[in-house]
PDB file of C-alpha atoms in Angstrom:
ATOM      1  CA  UNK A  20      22.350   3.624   1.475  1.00 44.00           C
ATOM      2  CA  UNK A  21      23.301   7.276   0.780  1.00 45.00           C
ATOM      3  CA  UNK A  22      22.162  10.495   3.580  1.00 64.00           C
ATOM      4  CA  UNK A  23      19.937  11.945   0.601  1.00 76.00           C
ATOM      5  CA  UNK A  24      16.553  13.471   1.191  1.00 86.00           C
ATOM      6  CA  UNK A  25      15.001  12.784  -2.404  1.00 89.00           C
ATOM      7  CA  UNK A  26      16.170  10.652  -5.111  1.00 93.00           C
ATOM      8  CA  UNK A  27      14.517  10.510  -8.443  1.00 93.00           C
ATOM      9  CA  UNK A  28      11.611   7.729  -8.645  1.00 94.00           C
ATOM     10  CA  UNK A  29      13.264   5.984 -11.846  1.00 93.00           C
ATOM     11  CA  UNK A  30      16.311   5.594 -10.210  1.00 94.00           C
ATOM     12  CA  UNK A  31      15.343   4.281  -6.616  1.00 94.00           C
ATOM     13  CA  UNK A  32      12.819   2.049  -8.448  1.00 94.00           C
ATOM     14  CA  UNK A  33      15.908   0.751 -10.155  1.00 94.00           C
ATOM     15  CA  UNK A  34      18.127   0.579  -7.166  1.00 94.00           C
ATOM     16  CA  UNK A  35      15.225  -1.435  -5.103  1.00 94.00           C
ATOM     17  CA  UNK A  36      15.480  -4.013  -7.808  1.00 93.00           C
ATOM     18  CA  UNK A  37      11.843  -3.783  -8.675  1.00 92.00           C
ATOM     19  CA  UNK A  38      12.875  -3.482 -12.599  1.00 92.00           C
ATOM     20  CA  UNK A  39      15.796  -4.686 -14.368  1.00 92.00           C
ATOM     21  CA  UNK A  40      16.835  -1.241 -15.598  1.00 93.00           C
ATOM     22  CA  UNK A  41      16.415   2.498 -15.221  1.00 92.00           C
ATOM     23  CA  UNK A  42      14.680   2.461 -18.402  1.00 93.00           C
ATOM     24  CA  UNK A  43      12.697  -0.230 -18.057  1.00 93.00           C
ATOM     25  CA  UNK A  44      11.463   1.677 -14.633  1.00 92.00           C
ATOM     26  CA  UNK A  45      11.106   5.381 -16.447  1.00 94.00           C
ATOM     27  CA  UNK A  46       9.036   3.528 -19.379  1.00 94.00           C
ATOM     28  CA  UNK A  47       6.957   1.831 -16.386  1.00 93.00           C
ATOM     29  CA  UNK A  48       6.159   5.424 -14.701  1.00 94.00           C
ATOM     30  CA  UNK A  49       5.741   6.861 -17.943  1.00 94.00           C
ATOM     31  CA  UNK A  50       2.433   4.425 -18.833  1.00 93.00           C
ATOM     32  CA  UNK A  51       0.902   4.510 -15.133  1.00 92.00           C
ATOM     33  CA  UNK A  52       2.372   1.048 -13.763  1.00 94.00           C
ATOM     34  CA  UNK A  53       3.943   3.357 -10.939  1.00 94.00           C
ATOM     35  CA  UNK A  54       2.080   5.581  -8.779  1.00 94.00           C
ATOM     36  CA  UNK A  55       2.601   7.602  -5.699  1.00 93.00           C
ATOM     37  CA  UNK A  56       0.277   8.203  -3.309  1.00 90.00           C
ATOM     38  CA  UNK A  57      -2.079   7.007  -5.882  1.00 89.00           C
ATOM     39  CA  UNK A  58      -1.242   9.235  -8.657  1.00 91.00           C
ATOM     40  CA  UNK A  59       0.473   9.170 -11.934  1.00 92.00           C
ATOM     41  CA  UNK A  60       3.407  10.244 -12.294  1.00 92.00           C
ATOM     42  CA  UNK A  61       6.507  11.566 -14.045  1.00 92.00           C
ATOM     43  CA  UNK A  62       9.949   9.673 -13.520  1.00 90.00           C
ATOM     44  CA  UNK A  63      11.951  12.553 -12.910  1.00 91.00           C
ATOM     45  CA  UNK A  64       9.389  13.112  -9.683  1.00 92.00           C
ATOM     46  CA  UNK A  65      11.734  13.199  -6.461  1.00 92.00           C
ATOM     47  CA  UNK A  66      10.796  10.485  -4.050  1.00 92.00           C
ATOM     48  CA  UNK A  67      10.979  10.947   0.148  1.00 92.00           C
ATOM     49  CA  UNK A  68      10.966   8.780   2.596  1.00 92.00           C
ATOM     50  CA  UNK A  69       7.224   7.603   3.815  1.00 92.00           C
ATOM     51  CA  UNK A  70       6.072   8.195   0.057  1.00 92.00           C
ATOM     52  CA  UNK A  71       3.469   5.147  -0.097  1.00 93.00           C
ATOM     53  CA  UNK A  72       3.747   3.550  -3.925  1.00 93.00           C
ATOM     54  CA  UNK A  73       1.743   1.291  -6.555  1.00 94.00           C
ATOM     55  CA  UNK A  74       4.040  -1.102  -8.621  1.00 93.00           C
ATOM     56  CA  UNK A  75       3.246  -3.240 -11.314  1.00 90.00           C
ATOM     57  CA  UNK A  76       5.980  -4.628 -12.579  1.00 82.00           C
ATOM     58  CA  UNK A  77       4.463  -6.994 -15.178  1.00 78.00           C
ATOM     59  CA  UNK A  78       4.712 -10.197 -12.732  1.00 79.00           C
ATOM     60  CA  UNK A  79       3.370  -8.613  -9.565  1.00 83.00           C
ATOM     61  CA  UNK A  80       1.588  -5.943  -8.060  1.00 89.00           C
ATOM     62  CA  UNK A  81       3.373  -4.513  -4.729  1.00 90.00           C
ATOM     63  CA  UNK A  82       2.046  -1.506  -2.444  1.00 93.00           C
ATOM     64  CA  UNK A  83       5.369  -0.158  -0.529  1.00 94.00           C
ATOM     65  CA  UNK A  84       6.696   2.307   1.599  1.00 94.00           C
ATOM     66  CA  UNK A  85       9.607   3.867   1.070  1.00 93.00           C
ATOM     67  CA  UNK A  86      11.829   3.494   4.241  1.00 93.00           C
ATOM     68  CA  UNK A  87      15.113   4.406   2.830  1.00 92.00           C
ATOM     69  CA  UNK A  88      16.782   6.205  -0.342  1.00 92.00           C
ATOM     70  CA  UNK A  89      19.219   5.350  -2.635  1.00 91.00           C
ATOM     71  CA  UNK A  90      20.399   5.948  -6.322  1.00 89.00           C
ATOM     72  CA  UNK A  91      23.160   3.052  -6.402  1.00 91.00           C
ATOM     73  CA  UNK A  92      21.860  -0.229  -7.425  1.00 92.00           C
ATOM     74  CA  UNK A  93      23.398  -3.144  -4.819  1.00 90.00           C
ATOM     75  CA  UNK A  94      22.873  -6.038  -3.331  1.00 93.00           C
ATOM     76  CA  UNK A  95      19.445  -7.720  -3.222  1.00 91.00           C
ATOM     77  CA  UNK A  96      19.860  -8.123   0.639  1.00 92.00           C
ATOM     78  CA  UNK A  97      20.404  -3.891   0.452  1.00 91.00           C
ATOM     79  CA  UNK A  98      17.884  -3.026  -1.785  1.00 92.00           C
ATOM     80  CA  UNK A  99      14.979  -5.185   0.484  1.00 92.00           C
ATOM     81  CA  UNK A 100      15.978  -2.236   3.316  1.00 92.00           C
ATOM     82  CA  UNK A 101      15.040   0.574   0.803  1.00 93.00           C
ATOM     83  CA  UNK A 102      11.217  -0.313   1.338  1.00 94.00           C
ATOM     84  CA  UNK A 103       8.643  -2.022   3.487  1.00 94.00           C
ATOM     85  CA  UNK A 104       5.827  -4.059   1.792  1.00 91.00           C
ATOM     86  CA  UNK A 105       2.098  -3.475   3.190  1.00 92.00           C
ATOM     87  CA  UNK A 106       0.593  -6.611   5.141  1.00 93.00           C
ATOM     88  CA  UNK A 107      -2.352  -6.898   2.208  1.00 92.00           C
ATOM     89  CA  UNK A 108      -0.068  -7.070  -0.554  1.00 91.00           C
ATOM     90  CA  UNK A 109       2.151  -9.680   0.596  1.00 92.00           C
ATOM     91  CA  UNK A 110      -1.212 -11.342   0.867  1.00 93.00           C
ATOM     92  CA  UNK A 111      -2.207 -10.984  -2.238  1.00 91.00           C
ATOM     93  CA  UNK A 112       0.888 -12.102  -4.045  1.00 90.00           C
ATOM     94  CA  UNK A 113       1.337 -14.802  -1.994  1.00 91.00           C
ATOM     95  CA  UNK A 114      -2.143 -15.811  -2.925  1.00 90.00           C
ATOM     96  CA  UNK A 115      -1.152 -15.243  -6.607  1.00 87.00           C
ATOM     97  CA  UNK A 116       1.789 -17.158  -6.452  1.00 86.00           C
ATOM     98  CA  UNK A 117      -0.261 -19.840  -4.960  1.00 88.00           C
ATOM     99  CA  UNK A 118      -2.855 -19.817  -7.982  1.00 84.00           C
ATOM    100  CA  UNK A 119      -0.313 -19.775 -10.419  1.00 79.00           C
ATOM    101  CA  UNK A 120       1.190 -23.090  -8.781  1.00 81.00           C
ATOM    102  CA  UNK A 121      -1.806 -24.670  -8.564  1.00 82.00           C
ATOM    103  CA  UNK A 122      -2.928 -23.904 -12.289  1.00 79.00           C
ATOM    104  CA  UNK A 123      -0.366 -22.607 -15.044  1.00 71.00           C
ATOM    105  CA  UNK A 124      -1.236 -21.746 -17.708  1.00 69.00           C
ATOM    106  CA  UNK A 125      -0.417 -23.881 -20.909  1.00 66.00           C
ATOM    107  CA  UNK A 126       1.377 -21.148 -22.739  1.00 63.00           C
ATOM    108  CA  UNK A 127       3.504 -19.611 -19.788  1.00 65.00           C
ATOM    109  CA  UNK A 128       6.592 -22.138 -20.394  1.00 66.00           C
ATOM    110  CA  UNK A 129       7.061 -21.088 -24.243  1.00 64.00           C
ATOM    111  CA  UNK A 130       9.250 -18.130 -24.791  1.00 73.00           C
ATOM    112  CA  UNK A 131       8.809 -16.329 -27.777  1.00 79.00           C
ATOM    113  CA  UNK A 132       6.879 -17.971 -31.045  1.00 83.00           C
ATOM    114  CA  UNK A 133       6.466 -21.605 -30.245  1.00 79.00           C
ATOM    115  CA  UNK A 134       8.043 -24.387 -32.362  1.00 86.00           C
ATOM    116  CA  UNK A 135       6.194 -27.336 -33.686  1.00 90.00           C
ATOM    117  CA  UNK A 136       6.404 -29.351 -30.674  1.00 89.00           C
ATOM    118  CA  UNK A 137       5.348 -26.842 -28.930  1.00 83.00           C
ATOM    119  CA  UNK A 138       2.066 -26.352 -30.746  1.00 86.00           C
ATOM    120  CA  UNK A 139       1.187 -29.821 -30.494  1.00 89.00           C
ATOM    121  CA  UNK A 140       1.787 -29.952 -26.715  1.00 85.00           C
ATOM    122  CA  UNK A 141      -0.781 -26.714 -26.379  1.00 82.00           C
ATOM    123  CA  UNK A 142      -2.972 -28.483 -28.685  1.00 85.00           C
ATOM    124  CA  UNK A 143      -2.904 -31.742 -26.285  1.00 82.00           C
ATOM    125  CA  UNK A 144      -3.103 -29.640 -23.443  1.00 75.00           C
ATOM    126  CA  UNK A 145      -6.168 -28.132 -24.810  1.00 71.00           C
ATOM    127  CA  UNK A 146      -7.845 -31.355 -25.900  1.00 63.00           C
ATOM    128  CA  UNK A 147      -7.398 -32.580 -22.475  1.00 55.00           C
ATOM    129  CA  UNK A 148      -9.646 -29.633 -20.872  1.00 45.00           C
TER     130      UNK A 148
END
């Protein structure tokens, strides 16, 4: 971790691993998957320590705050010290995570267009409901 006081949001979403890359987290900002302190905003916004943000990241939802800054990307055990997770959102996604194991959904295993096979398996699935 660098001695900066702001870092762009983009970037540090980047660097705490919450998307794969800094474009991936701009576009997320950009459509109002990111807020700060609720609020939409731009990617170029400079984040502080203690900002307090809203993440979805497509998977999961996470409410953070920021603890420390950085514009590197490194290590997943590094990145986990650039922000602390609230109590009720590690509920939540644990609760999630929980309902997804318990029920998955039949189409969830099938990347992209499904094959043949595939259909017929979703078809059984179905039949079986």
């Amino acid at each position: 971790m660098n001695e900066m006081t702001t870092v762009r949001l983009d970037k540090w979403l980047w660097a705490a691993r919450f998307f794969k890359t800094r474009s991936l987290a701009s576009e997320a900002v950009d459509t109002g998957k990111v807020k700060v302190g609720g609020e939409r905003v731009k990617p170029a916004r400079s984040l502080r320590v203690g900002d307090e943000l809203a993440i979805d990241n497509g998977f999961d939802t996470w409410e953070v705050a920021v603890l420390g800054l950085s514009d590197k990307r490194g290590a997943a055990s590094v990145a986990r010290l650039l922000y602390g997770e609230t109590p009720a959102s590690i509920a939540r996604r644990e609760q999630l995570a929980e309902e997804r194991k318990l029920f998955r959904e039949p189409g969830t295993t099938i990347k992209g267009r499904p094959t043949k096979r595939d259909r017929r398996q979703l078809s059984k699935a179905g039949d079986l409901s």
